[in-house]
PDB file of C-alpha atoms in Angstrom:
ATOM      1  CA  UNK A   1     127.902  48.685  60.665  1.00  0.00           C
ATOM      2  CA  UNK A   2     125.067  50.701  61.929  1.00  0.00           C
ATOM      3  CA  UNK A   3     123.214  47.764  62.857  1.00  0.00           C
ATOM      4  CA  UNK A   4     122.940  45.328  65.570  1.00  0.00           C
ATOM      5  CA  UNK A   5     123.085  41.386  64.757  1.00  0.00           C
ATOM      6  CA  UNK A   6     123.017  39.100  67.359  1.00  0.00           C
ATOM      7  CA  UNK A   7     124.591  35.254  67.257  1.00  0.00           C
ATOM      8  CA  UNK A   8     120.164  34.684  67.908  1.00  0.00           C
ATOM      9  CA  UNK A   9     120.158  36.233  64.633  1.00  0.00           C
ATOM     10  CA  UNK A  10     122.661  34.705  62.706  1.00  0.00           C
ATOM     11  CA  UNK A  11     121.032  31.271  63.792  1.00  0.00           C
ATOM     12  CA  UNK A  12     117.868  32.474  62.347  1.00  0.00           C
ATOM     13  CA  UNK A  13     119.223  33.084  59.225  1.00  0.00           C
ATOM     14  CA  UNK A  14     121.689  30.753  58.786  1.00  0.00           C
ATOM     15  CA  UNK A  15     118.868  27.607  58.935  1.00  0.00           C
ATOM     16  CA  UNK A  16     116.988  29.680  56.705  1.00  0.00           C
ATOM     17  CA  UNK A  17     120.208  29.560  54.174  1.00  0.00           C
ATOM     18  CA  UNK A  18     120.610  25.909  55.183  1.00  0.00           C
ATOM     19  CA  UNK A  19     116.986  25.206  54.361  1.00  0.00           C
ATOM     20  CA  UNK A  20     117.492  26.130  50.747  1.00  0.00           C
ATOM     21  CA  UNK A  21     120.949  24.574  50.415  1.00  0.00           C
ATOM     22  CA  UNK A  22     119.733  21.360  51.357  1.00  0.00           C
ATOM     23  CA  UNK A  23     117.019  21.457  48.412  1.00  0.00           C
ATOM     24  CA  UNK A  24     120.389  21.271  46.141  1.00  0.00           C
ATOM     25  CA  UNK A  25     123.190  19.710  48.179  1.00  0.00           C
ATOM     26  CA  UNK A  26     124.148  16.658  50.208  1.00  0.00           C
ATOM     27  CA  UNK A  27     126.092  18.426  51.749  1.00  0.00           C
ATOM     28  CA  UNK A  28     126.890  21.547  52.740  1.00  0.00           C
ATOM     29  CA  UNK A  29     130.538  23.065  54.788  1.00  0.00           C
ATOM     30  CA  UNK A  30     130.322  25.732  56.749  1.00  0.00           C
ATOM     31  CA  UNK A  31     133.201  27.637  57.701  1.00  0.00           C
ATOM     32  CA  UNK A  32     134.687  29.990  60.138  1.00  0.00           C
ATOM     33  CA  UNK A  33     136.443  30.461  63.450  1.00  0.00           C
ATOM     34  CA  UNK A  34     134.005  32.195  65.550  1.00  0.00           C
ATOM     35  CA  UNK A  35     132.967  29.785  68.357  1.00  0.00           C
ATOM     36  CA  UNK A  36     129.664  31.503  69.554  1.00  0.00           C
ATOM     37  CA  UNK A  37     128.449  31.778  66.110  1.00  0.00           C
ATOM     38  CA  UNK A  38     129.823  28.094  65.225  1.00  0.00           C
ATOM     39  CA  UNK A  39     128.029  27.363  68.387  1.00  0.00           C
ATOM     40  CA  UNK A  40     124.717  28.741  67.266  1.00  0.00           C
ATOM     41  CA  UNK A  41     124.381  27.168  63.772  1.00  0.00           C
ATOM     42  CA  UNK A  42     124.999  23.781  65.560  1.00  0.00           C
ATOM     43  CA  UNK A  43     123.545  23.890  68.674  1.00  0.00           C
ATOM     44  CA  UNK A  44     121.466  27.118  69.098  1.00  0.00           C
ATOM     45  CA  UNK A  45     120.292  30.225  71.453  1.00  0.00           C
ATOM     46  CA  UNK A  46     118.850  30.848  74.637  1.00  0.00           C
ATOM     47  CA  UNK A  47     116.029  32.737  73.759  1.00  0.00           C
ATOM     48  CA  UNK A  48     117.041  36.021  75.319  1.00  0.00           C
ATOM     49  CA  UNK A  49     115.252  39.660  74.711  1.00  0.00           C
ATOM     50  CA  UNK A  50     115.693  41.696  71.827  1.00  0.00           C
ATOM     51  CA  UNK A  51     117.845  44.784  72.073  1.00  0.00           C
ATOM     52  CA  UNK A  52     116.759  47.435  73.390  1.00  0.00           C
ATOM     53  CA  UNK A  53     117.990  50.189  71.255  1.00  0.00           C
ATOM     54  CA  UNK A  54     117.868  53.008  73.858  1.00  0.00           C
ATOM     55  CA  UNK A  55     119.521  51.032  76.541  1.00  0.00           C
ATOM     56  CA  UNK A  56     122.377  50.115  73.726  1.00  0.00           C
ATOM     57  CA  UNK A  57     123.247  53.134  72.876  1.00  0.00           C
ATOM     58  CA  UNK A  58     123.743  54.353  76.312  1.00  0.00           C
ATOM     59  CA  UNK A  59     125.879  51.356  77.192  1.00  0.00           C
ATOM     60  CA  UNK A  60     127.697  51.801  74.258  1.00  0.00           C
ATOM     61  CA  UNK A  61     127.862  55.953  75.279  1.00  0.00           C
ATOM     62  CA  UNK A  62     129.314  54.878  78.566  1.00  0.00           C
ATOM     63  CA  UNK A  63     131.496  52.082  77.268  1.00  0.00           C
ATOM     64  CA  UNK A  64     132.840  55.187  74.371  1.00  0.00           C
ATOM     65  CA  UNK A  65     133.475  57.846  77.165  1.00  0.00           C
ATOM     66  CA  UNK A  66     134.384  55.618  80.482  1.00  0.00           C
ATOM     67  CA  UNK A  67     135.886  52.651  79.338  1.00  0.00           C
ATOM     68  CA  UNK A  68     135.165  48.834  79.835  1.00  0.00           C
ATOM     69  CA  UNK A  69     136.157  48.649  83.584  1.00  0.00           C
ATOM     70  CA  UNK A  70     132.612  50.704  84.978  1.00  0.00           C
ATOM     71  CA  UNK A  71     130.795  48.069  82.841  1.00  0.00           C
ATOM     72  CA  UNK A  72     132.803  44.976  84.210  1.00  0.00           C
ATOM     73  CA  UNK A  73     132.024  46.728  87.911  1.00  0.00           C
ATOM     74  CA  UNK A  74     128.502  47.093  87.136  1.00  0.00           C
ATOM     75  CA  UNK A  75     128.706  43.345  85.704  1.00  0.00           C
ATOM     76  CA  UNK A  76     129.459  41.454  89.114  1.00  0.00           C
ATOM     77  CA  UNK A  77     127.219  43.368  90.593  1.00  0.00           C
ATOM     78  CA  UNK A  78     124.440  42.439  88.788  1.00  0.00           C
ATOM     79  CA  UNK A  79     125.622  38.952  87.438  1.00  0.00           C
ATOM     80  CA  UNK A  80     128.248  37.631  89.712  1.00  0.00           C
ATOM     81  CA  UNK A  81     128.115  34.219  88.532  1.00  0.00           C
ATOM     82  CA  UNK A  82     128.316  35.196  84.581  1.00  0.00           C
ATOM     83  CA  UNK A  83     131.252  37.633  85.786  1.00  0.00           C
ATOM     84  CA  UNK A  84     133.332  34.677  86.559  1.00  0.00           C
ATOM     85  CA  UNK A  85     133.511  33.597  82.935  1.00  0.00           C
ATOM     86  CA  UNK A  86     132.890  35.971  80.601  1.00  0.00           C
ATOM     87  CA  UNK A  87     135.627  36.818  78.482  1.00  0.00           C
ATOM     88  CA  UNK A  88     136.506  40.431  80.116  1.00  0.00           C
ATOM     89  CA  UNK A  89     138.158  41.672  77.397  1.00  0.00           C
ATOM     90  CA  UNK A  90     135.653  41.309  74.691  1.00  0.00           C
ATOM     91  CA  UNK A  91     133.479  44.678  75.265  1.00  0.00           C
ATOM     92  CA  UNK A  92     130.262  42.972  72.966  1.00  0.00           C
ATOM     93  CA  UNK A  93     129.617  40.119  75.610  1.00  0.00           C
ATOM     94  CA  UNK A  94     130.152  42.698  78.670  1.00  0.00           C
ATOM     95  CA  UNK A  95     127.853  45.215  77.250  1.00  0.00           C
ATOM     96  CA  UNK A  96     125.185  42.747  76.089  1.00  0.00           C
ATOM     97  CA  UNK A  97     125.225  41.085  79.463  1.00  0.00           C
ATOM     98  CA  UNK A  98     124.533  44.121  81.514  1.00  0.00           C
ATOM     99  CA  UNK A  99     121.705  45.079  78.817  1.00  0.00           C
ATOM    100  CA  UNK A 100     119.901  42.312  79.331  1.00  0.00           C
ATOM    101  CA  UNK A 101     120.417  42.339  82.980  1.00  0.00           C
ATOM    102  CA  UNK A 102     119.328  46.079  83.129  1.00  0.00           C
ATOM    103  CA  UNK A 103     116.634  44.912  80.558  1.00  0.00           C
ATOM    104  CA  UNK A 104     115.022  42.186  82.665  1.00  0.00           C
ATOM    105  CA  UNK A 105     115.785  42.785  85.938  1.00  0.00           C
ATOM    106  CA  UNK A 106     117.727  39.184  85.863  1.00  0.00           C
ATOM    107  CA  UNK A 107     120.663  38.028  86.106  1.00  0.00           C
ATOM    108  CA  UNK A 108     122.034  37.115  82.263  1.00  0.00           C
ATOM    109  CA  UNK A 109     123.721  33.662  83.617  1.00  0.00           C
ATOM    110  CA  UNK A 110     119.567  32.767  84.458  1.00  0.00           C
ATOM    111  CA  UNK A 111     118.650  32.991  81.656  1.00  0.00           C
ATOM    112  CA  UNK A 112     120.891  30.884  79.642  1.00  0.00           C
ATOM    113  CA  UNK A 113     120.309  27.500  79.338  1.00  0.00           C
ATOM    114  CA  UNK A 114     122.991  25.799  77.623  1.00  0.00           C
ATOM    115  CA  UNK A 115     120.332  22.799  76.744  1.00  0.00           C
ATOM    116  CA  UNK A 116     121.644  22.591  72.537  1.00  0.00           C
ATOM    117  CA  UNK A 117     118.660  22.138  69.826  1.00  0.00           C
ATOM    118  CA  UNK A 118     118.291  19.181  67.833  1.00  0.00           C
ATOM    119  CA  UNK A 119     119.099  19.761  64.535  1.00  0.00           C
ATOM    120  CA  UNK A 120     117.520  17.826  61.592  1.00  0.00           C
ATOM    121  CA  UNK A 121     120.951  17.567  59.628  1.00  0.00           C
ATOM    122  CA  UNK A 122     123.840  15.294  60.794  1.00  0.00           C
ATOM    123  CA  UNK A 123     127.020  17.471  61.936  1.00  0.00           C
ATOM    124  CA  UNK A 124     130.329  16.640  61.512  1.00  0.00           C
ATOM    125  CA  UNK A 125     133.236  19.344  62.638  1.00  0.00           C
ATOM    126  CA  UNK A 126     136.686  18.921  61.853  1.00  0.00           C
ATOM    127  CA  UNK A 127     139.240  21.513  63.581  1.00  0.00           C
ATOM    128  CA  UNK A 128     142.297  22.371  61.342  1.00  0.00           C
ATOM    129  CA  UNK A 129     145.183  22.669  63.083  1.00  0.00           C
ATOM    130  CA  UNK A 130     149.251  23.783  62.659  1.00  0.00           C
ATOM    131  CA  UNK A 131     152.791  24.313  64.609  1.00  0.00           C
ATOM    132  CA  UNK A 132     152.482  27.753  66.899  1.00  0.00           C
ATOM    133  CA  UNK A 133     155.057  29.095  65.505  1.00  0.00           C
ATOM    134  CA  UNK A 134     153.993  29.018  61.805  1.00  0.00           C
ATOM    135  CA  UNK A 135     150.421  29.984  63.175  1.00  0.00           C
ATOM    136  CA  UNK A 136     151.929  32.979  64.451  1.00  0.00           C
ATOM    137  CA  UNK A 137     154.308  33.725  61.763  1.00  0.00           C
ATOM    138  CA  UNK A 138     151.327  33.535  59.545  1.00  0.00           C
ATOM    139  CA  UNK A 139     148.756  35.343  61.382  1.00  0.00           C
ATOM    140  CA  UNK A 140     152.070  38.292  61.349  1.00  0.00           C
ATOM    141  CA  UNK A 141     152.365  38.257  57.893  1.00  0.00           C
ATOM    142  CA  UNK A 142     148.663  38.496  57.093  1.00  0.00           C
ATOM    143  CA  UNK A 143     148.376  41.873  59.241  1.00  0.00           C
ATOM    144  CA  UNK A 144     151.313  43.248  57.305  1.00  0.00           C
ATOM    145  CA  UNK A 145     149.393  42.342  54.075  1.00  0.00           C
ATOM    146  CA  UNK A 146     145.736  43.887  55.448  1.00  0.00           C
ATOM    147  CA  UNK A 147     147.690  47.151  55.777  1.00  0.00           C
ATOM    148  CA  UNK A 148     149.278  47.356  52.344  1.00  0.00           C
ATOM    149  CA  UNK A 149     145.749  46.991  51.037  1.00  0.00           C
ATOM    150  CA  UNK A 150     144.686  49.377  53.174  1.00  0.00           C
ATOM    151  CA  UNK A 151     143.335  48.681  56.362  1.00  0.00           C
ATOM    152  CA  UNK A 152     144.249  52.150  57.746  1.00  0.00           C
ATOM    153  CA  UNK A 153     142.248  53.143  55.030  1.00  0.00           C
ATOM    154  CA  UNK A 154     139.306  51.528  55.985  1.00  0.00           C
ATOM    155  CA  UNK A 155     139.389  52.285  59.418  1.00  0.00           C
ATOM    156  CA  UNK A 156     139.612  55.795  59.074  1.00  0.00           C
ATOM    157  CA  UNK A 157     136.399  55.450  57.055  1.00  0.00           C
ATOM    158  CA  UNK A 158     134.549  53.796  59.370  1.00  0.00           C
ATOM    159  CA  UNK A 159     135.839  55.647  62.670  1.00  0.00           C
ATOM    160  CA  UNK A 160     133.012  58.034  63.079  1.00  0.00           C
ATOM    161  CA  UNK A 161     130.957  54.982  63.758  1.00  0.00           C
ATOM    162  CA  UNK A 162     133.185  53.508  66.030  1.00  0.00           C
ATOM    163  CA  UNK A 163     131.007  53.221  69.252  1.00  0.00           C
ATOM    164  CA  UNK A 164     129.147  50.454  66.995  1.00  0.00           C
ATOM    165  CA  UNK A 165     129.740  46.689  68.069  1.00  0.00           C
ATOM    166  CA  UNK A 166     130.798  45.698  64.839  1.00  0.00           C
ATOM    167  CA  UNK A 167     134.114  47.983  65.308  1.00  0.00           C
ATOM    168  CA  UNK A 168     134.972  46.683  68.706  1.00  0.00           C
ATOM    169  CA  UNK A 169     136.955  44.188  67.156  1.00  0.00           C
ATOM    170  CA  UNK A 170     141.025  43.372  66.292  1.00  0.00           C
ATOM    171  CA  UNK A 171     142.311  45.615  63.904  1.00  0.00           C
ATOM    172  CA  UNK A 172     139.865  48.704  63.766  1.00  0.00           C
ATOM    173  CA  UNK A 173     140.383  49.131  67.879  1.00  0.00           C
ATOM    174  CA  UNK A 174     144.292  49.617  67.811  1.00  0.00           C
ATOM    175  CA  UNK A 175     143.988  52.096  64.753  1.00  0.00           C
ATOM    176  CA  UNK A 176     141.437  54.270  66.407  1.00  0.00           C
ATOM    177  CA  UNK A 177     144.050  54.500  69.750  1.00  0.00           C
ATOM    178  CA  UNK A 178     146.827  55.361  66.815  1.00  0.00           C
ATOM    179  CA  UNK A 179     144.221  57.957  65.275  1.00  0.00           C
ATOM    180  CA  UNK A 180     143.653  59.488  68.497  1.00  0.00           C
ATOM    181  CA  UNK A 181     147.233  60.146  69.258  1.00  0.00           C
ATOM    182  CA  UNK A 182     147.319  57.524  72.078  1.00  0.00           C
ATOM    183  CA  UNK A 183     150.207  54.785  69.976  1.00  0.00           C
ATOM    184  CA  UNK A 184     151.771  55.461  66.713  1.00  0.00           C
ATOM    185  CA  UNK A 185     151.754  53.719  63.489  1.00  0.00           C
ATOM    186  CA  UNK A 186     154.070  50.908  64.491  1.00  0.00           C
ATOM    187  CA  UNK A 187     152.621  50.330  67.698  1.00  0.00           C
ATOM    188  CA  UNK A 188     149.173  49.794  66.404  1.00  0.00           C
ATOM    189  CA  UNK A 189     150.358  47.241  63.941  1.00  0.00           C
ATOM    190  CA  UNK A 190     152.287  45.618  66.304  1.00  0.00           C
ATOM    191  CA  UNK A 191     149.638  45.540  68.709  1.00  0.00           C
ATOM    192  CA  UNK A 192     147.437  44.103  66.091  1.00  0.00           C
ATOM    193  CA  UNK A 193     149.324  41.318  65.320  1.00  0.00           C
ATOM    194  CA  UNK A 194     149.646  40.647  68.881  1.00  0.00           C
ATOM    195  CA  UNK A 195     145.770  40.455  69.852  1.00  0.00           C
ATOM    196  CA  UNK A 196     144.836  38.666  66.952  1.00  0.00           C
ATOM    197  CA  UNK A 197     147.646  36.106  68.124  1.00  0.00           C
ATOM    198  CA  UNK A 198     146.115  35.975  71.205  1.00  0.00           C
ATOM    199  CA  UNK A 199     142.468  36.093  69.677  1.00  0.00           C
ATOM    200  CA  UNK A 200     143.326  32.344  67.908  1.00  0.00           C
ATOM    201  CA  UNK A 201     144.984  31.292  71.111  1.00  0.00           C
ATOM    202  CA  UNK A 202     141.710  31.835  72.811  1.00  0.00           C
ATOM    203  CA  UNK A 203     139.748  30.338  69.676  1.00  0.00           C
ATOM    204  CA  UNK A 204     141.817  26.765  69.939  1.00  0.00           C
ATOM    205  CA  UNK A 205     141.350  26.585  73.770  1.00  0.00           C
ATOM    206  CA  UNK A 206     137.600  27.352  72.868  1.00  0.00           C
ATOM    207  CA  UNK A 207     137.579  24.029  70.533  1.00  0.00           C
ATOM    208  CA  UNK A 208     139.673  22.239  72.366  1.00  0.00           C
ATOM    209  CA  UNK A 209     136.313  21.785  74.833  1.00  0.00           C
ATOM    210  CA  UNK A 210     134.458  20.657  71.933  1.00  0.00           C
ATOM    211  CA  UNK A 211     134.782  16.709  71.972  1.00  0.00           C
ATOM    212  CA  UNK A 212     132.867  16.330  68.813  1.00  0.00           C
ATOM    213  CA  UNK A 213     135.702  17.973  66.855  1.00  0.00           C
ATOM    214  CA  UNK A 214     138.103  15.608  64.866  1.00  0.00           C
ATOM    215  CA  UNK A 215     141.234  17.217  64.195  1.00  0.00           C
ATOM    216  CA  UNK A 216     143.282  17.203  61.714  1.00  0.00           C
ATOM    217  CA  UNK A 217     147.107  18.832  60.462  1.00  0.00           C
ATOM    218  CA  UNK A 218     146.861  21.809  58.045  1.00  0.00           C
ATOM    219  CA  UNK A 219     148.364  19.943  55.211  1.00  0.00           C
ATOM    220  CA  UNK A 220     146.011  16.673  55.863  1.00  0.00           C
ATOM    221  CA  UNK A 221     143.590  17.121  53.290  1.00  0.00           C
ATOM    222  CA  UNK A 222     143.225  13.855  51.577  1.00  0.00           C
ATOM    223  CA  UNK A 223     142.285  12.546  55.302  1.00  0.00           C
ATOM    224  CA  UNK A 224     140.404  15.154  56.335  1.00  0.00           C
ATOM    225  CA  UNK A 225     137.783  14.489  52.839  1.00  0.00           C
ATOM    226  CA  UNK A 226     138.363  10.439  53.599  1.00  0.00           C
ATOM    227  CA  UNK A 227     136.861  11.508  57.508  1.00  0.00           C
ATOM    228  CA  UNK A 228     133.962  13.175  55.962  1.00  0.00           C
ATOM    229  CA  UNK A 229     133.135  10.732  53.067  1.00  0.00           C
ATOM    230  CA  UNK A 230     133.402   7.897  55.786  1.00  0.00           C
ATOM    231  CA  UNK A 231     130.974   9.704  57.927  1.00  0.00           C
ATOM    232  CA  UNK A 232     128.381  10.774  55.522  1.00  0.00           C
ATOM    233  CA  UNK A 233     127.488   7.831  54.091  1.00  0.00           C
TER     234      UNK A 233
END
């Protein structure tokens, strides 16, 4: 958790894991519901600086003692443009944007292309899909079973480190407030299950802009391996 990995990263490695699959398989599936990373694997990076650890850990300082708002501030000022759509509540993209504008003296937005890399495999994405409502109900229960096997647990472990990026996340965020005294128990579950509703809301809109995606119902199976057999051959 100590450690910085970047989606730049992750596309490094995950090739390099493809590479060597590929020696063995057809075919390979990748999974997951992360869109940056899922865009990374398929279409790649802008090839932006490498972290400065310094300047991290003083963003992440502020970000610990002042909140996300002074960073959002310093964000339009120094990247209007990447302001506008930058998800403001997610404190990793914030903070890495205003490092790498403090970093290079640029604005972030100029320095991302959005021109994808040609892979040298053939890509086909299918996006599962179900009702809201037993989305929802699901995503519910699943926090109630995360705490039985002891999530609070976890987090408590962890929440010395928890000016690290890898804990800004669903889950370990609402415990810390509860830890601190800010919400109780129930609140921090609740609020849990009500950001991580909101986090797959924001992950189907993201797909929903991906045209290449076939989708498919929850329960479809038999069509969704028909789709992929017809497509690989």
């Amino acid at each position: 958790i100590r450690e910085n990995f970047s989606c730049g990263e992750f596309e490094v490695r995950a090739l390099d894991l493809l590479n060597d699959l590929f020696e063995k398989h057809d075919t390979v599936i990748a999974v997951g519901g992360s869109g940056l990373y899922v865009r990374a694997l398929c279409e790649g990076m802008d090839d932006l600086p490498h972290t400065d650890e310094k300047l991290r850990w003083e963003l992440n300082n502020r970000f610990e003692h002042e909140g996300l708002a002074p960073l959002l501030e310093e964000l339009q000022r120094l990247d209007p443009e990447y302001y506008e759509v930058v998800d403001r509540n997610n404190p990793a993209r914030v903070l890495r944007a205003v490092e790498v504008c403090l970093q290079t003296r640029r604005p972030y937005s100029s320095l991302r292309t959005g021109m994808p890399r040609k892979r040298d495999f053939k890509i086909i994405k299918i996006g599962i899909d179900m009702p809201r409502e037993e989305l929802y109900d699901r995503i519910n229960r699943r926090v109630d079973s995360m705490m039985a096997a002891g999530l609070e647990e976890e987090a408590r472990a962890v929440y010395p480190y928890r000016r690290f990026n890898s804990l800004q996340t669903v889950g370990y965020k609402e415990l810390f407030d509860f830890f601190d005294g800010k919400i109780s128990r129930d609140e921090a579950v609740g609020l849990i299950k009500r950001n991580t509703r909101r986090y797959a809301k924001r992950q189907l809109t993201w797909f929903r802009r991906d045209g290449e995606i076939r989708w498919f119902a929850n329960d479809a199976f038999d069509a969704m391996v028909k789709y992929v057999l017809d497509n690989t051959i």
